[in-house]
Amino acid sequence: MGNNRIWTAALLVIGDEILSGRTQDKNIAQVATWLNRQGIRLEEVRVVPDVGARIASAVNELRRTYDYVMTTGGIGPTHDDITVDSIAAAFEVPVIVHPEARRILEDYYATRGGVTAARLRMARVPEGAELLPNPTSGAPGVRMDNVFILAGVPGIAAAMMEALDGKLEGGRPMVSATVGAYAAESEVADLLREAEAANDGVAIGSYPFFKDGRYGANFVVRSDDGNLVERTAKDLERRLSEAGIEPFSGGI
Amino acid sequence: MGNNRIWTAALLVIGDEILSGRTQDKNIAQVATWLNRQGIRLEEVRVVPDVGARIASAVNELRRTYDYVMTTGGIGPTHDDITVDSIAAAFEVPVIVHPEARRILEDYYATRGGVTAARLRMARVPEGAELLPNPTSGAPGVRMDNVFILAGVPGIAAAMMEALDGKLEGGRPMVSATVGAYAAESEVADLLREAEAANDGVAIGSYPFFKDGRYGANFVVRSDDGNLVERTAKDLERRLSEAGIEPFSGGI
């Protein structure tokens, strides 16, 4: 069968702005999608406030539980950007100015007013960390052991992940297929359970919606075996048709 | 002065669909906003998969740490809806069919095909739980001690929260004011730190953006003292103006 190891990750979102409801998070979905493409399963997300001890204890718990930890937020130049300090505290190492990060910032700000004390904050890393390229805005991300420190601005986080594409060890990506139906979940509950039981190794999730005045649900078939996913989706469509419910391949 | 107790909450989002990246979460922001209106601070969010043991251990950790725990997701009629069972396991109590919930479902489904075994699943609660009204779709939410079990569909979760408005004990809501500027964060970092230090009791968060080809940031002043927030926002605007940067009241 080869290597069936499952690689896991957690995401730590650092930000008062998410917990206050001011900002709608956009990083969870994009980190989840990117990790899946790397063959890594996002197993947990936590959102914590901009409080050093809270960040450090979450990082320590998560990095010991999962293969990888991604963090977003708190790596800019302002006083509320405390992610690097908090993660250094978690690893019990000092914070240093990374020479290559300093050079990157000097280049980036050469035509933008030069490196000030505030900007130099963005060259600070936990001792022993490596840099992650930031193709969009100068200040690099940071890798400390299995912890990947990304920007909070979704576009910059996306660019950092793109630069990391294919560089993390992973297993087989999860594959999914969606079948939708205009039917109340409660009408198809038995049929779903039976379809899942008949196709060993898949998980079927049911996600109800109310759209254009009609109730319905999308059924998502997931596995790391693409053929099994396809077979199960067909099986589910057949079962829905036999129950007099029109299935929509690809979902509604 | 009076009662300055700070009331805290955590949100547990239950759902493979969020962790797979398939669904963009919409509950974190609305739960955060609603809690703040009740004078309760959202201090942590976790997202866990549809796995009973994971749900139970997160609930146990969070309910012992915070005054309130809200959960979203996994309370429908299908096989992947395991929230009630998992929370009963966390409290070490059996699951029972709540007589009033059964009556609500019988009424609701009287003209919709009657209560089937699948639908009756939605009347199951941990022993000792109370019901939370669901103004939109029949199946009630559940309150077990300090744990509030809400629907995952954002519109239904919102209706359940609306029905709970003013019913939870809380303290003073956090008040915020936003000041925006087209300036790089690194140019204003010192000024922000000074404004925060000069106004004891506020927190100022800085949230950069890139819009219409220009860099800028919004500065969010927060405290449970509305006058202090207003004074600090004015102070910050003055400091920005003095630095030659145009402040935008209300943010950009």
PDB file of C-alpha atoms in Angstrom, chain A residues 47-188:
ATOM      1  CA  VAL A  47      -8.477  31.970  17.538  1.00  0.00           C
ATOM      2  CA  VAL A  48      -6.813  33.729  20.482  1.00  0.00           C
ATOM      3  CA  PRO A  49      -6.466  37.397  21.450  1.00  0.00           C
ATOM      4  CA  ASP A  50      -3.332  39.547  21.142  1.00  0.00           C
ATOM      5  CA  VAL A  51      -2.059  38.375  24.538  1.00  0.00           C
ATOM      6  CA  GLY A  52       1.444  36.903  24.687  1.00  0.00           C
ATOM      7  CA  ALA A  53       0.778  34.170  27.219  1.00  0.00           C
ATOM      8  CA  ARG A  54      -2.322  33.004  25.353  1.00  0.00           C
ATOM      9  CA  ILE A  55      -0.430  32.798  22.061  1.00  0.00           C
ATOM     10  CA  ALA A  56       2.510  30.968  23.641  1.00  0.00           C
ATOM     11  CA  SER A  57       0.437  28.351  25.424  1.00  0.00           C
ATOM     12  CA  ALA A  58      -1.690  27.655  22.336  1.00  0.00           C
ATOM     13  CA  VAL A  59       1.435  27.300  20.168  1.00  0.00           C
ATOM     14  CA  ASN A  60       3.016  24.901  22.625  1.00  0.00           C
ATOM     15  CA  GLU A  61      -0.092  22.739  22.837  1.00  0.00           C
ATOM     16  CA  LEU A  62      -0.642  22.664  19.085  1.00  0.00           C
ATOM     17  CA  ARG A  63       2.950  22.116  17.964  1.00  0.00           C
ATOM     18  CA  ARG A  64       3.200  19.044  20.184  1.00  0.00           C
ATOM     19  CA  THR A  65      -0.093  17.633  18.882  1.00  0.00           C
ATOM     20  CA  TYR A  66       0.126  18.188  15.121  1.00  0.00           C
ATOM     21  CA  ASP A  67       2.806  17.832  12.450  1.00  0.00           C
ATOM     22  CA  TYR A  68       2.525  21.477  11.446  1.00  0.00           C
ATOM     23  CA  VAL A  69       1.186  24.672  12.987  1.00  0.00           C
ATOM     24  CA  MET A  70       0.379  27.695  10.848  1.00  0.00           C
ATOM     25  CA  THR A  71      -0.216  31.048  12.506  1.00  0.00           C
ATOM     26  CA  THR A  72      -1.734  34.159  10.951  1.00  0.00           C
ATOM     27  CA  GLY A  73      -1.599  37.701  12.245  1.00  0.00           C
ATOM     28  CA  GLY A  74       0.486  39.916  14.474  1.00  0.00           C
ATOM     29  CA  ILE A  75       3.745  40.153  12.490  1.00  0.00           C
ATOM     30  CA  GLY A  76       3.603  43.790  11.396  1.00  0.00           C
ATOM     31  CA  PRO A  77       5.548  46.784  12.735  1.00  0.00           C
ATOM     32  CA  THR A  78       3.099  48.082  15.373  1.00  0.00           C
ATOM     33  CA  HIS A  79       2.950  47.665  19.155  1.00  0.00           C
ATOM     34  CA  ASP A  80       0.109  45.114  18.909  1.00  0.00           C
ATOM     35  CA  ASP A  81       2.227  42.803  16.700  1.00  0.00           C
ATOM     36  CA  ILE A  82       3.505  40.388  19.335  1.00  0.00           C
ATOM     37  CA  THR A  83       3.447  37.047  17.537  1.00  0.00           C
ATOM     38  CA  VAL A  84       7.227  36.657  17.149  1.00  0.00           C
ATOM     39  CA  ASP A  85       7.893  37.526  20.788  1.00  0.00           C
ATOM     40  CA  SER A  86       5.167  35.165  21.974  1.00  0.00           C
ATOM     41  CA  ILE A  87       6.423  32.268  19.869  1.00  0.00           C
ATOM     42  CA  ALA A  88      10.009  32.856  20.991  1.00  0.00           C
ATOM     43  CA  ALA A  89       8.681  32.664  24.558  1.00  0.00           C
ATOM     44  CA  ALA A  90       6.899  29.407  23.708  1.00  0.00           C
ATOM     45  CA  PHE A  91      10.201  27.932  22.480  1.00  0.00           C
ATOM     46  CA  GLU A  92      12.107  29.551  25.373  1.00  0.00           C
ATOM     47  CA  VAL A  93      14.577  31.246  23.027  1.00  0.00           C
ATOM     48  CA  PRO A  94      15.487  34.930  22.664  1.00  0.00           C
ATOM     49  CA  VAL A  95      14.326  37.142  19.818  1.00  0.00           C
ATOM     50  CA  ILE A  96      17.082  38.211  17.433  1.00  0.00           C
ATOM     51  CA  VAL A  97      17.242  40.425  14.346  1.00  0.00           C
ATOM     52  CA  HIS A  98      17.710  38.015  11.434  1.00  0.00           C
ATOM     53  CA  PRO A  99      20.532  39.361   9.205  1.00  0.00           C
ATOM     54  CA  GLU A 100      18.899  38.255   5.955  1.00  0.00           C
ATOM     55  CA  ALA A 101      15.533  39.705   7.008  1.00  0.00           C
ATOM     56  CA  ARG A 102      17.258  42.990   7.772  1.00  0.00           C
ATOM     57  CA  ARG A 103      18.836  42.970   4.292  1.00  0.00           C
ATOM     58  CA  ILE A 104      15.462  42.203   2.669  1.00  0.00           C
ATOM     59  CA  LEU A 105      13.893  45.132   4.506  1.00  0.00           C
ATOM     60  CA  GLU A 106      16.800  47.439   3.631  1.00  0.00           C
ATOM     61  CA  ASP A 107      16.316  46.568  -0.054  1.00  0.00           C
ATOM     62  CA  TYR A 108      12.535  46.886   0.116  1.00  0.00           C
ATOM     63  CA  TYR A 109      12.569  50.238   1.933  1.00  0.00           C
ATOM     64  CA  ALA A 110      15.571  51.686   0.029  1.00  0.00           C
ATOM     65  CA  THR A 111      13.184  53.692  -2.166  1.00  0.00           C
ATOM     66  CA  ARG A 112      10.485  53.946   0.508  1.00  0.00           C
ATOM     67  CA  GLY A 113      12.087  56.071   3.206  1.00  0.00           C
ATOM     68  CA  GLY A 114      14.595  53.586   4.607  1.00  0.00           C
ATOM     69  CA  VAL A 115      14.467  51.122   7.518  1.00  0.00           C
ATOM     70  CA  THR A 116      13.193  52.772  10.692  1.00  0.00           C
ATOM     71  CA  ALA A 117      13.109  51.246  14.171  1.00  0.00           C
ATOM     72  CA  ALA A 118       9.454  50.296  13.634  1.00  0.00           C
ATOM     73  CA  ARG A 119      10.226  48.612  10.308  1.00  0.00           C
ATOM     74  CA  LEU A 120      13.183  46.778  11.797  1.00  0.00           C
ATOM     75  CA  ARG A 121      10.702  45.062  14.143  1.00  0.00           C
ATOM     76  CA  MET A 122       9.692  43.004  11.103  1.00  0.00           C
ATOM     77  CA  ALA A 123      13.211  41.496  10.905  1.00  0.00           C
ATOM     78  CA  ARG A 124      12.909  40.053  14.408  1.00  0.00           C
ATOM     79  CA  VAL A 125      12.613  36.248  14.688  1.00  0.00           C
ATOM     80  CA  PRO A 126      12.936  33.633  17.416  1.00  0.00           C
ATOM     81  CA  GLU A 127      16.585  32.508  17.565  1.00  0.00           C
ATOM     82  CA  GLY A 128      17.023  29.485  15.304  1.00  0.00           C
ATOM     83  CA  ALA A 129      14.184  30.395  12.932  1.00  0.00           C
ATOM     84  CA  GLU A 130      14.319  30.450   9.126  1.00  0.00           C
ATOM     85  CA  LEU A 131      12.660  32.985   6.870  1.00  0.00           C
ATOM     86  CA  LEU A 132       9.684  32.324   4.601  1.00  0.00           C
ATOM     87  CA  PRO A 133       9.642  34.350   1.375  1.00  0.00           C
ATOM     88  CA  ASN A 134       7.084  37.137   1.117  1.00  0.00           C
ATOM     89  CA  PRO A 135       6.658  37.846  -2.599  1.00  0.00           C
ATOM     90  CA  THR A 136       4.306  40.791  -2.049  1.00  0.00           C
ATOM     91  CA  SER A 137       5.390  43.174   0.673  1.00  0.00           C
ATOM     92  CA  GLY A 138       8.967  42.792   1.843  1.00  0.00           C
ATOM     93  CA  ALA A 139       8.665  41.615   5.452  1.00  0.00           C
ATOM     94  CA  PRO A 140       9.205  37.850   5.424  1.00  0.00           C
ATOM     95  CA  GLY A 141       7.286  35.143   7.254  1.00  0.00           C
ATOM     96  CA  VAL A 142       9.084  32.939   9.730  1.00  0.00           C
ATOM     97  CA  ARG A 143       9.488  29.205  10.210  1.00  0.00           C
ATOM     98  CA  MET A 144      10.411  28.042  13.701  1.00  0.00           C
ATOM     99  CA  ASP A 145      10.669  24.254  13.842  1.00  0.00           C
ATOM    100  CA  ASN A 146       7.199  23.035  12.763  1.00  0.00           C
ATOM    101  CA  VAL A 147       5.546  26.433  13.284  1.00  0.00           C
ATOM    102  CA  PHE A 148       4.928  28.639  10.214  1.00  0.00           C
ATOM    103  CA  ILE A 149       4.315  32.279  11.049  1.00  0.00           C
ATOM    104  CA  LEU A 150       2.310  33.976   8.284  1.00  0.00           C
ATOM    105  CA  ALA A 151       0.895  37.457   7.805  1.00  0.00           C
ATOM    106  CA  GLY A 152      -2.672  38.234   8.855  1.00  0.00           C
ATOM    107  CA  VAL A 153      -3.610  40.172   5.721  1.00  0.00           C
ATOM    108  CA  PRO A 154      -5.202  37.414   3.597  1.00  0.00           C
ATOM    109  CA  GLY A 155      -3.527  38.434   0.331  1.00  0.00           C
ATOM    110  CA  ILE A 156      -0.064  38.398   1.915  1.00  0.00           C
ATOM    111  CA  ALA A 157      -0.736  35.108   3.729  1.00  0.00           C
ATOM    112  CA  ALA A 158      -1.819  33.627   0.368  1.00  0.00           C
ATOM    113  CA  ALA A 159       1.386  34.771  -1.319  1.00  0.00           C
ATOM    114  CA  MET A 160       3.487  33.278   1.484  1.00  0.00           C
ATOM    115  CA  MET A 161       1.673  29.958   1.130  1.00  0.00           C
ATOM    116  CA  GLU A 162       2.073  29.993  -2.634  1.00  0.00           C
ATOM    117  CA  ALA A 163       5.822  30.405  -2.142  1.00  0.00           C
ATOM    118  CA  LEU A 164       5.731  27.330   0.144  1.00  0.00           C
ATOM    119  CA  ASP A 165       3.806  25.187  -2.372  1.00  0.00           C
ATOM    120  CA  GLY A 166       5.110  21.637  -2.527  1.00  0.00           C
ATOM    121  CA  LYS A 167       7.814  22.267   0.079  1.00  0.00           C
ATOM    122  CA  LEU A 168       6.154  20.593   3.082  1.00  0.00           C
ATOM    123  CA  GLU A 169       6.042  16.848   3.418  1.00  0.00           C
ATOM    124  CA  GLY A 170       2.477  15.551   3.135  1.00  0.00           C
ATOM    125  CA  GLY A 171       0.436  12.506   2.229  1.00  0.00           C
ATOM    126  CA  ARG A 172      -2.467  12.034  -0.123  1.00  0.00           C
ATOM    127  CA  PRO A 173      -4.832  14.993  -0.426  1.00  0.00           C
ATOM    128  CA  MET A 174      -8.449  14.466   0.531  1.00  0.00           C
ATOM    129  CA  VAL A 175     -10.705  14.307  -2.511  1.00  0.00           C
ATOM    130  CA  SER A 176     -14.351  15.272  -2.374  1.00  0.00           C
ATOM    131  CA  ALA A 177     -17.447  15.164  -4.538  1.00  0.00           C
ATOM    132  CA  THR A 178     -20.702  16.940  -3.834  1.00  0.00           C
ATOM    133  CA  VAL A 179     -24.230  15.809  -4.626  1.00  0.00           C
ATOM    134  CA  GLY A 180     -27.082  18.216  -3.929  1.00  0.00           C
ATOM    135  CA  ALA A 181     -30.833  17.741  -3.620  1.00  0.00           C
ATOM    136  CA  TYR A 182     -33.883  19.833  -2.874  1.00  0.00           C
ATOM    137  CA  ALA A 183     -34.922  17.625   0.020  1.00  0.00           C
ATOM    138  CA  ALA A 184     -35.138  18.099   3.753  1.00  0.00           C
ATOM    139  CA  GLU A 185     -32.158  16.481   5.471  1.00  0.00           C
ATOM    140  CA  SER A 186     -34.550  14.502   7.651  1.00  0.00           C
ATOM    141  CA  GLU A 187     -36.021  12.809   4.533  1.00  0.00           C
ATOM    142  CA  VAL A 188     -32.664  11.499   3.397  1.00  0.00           C
TER     143      VAL A 188
END
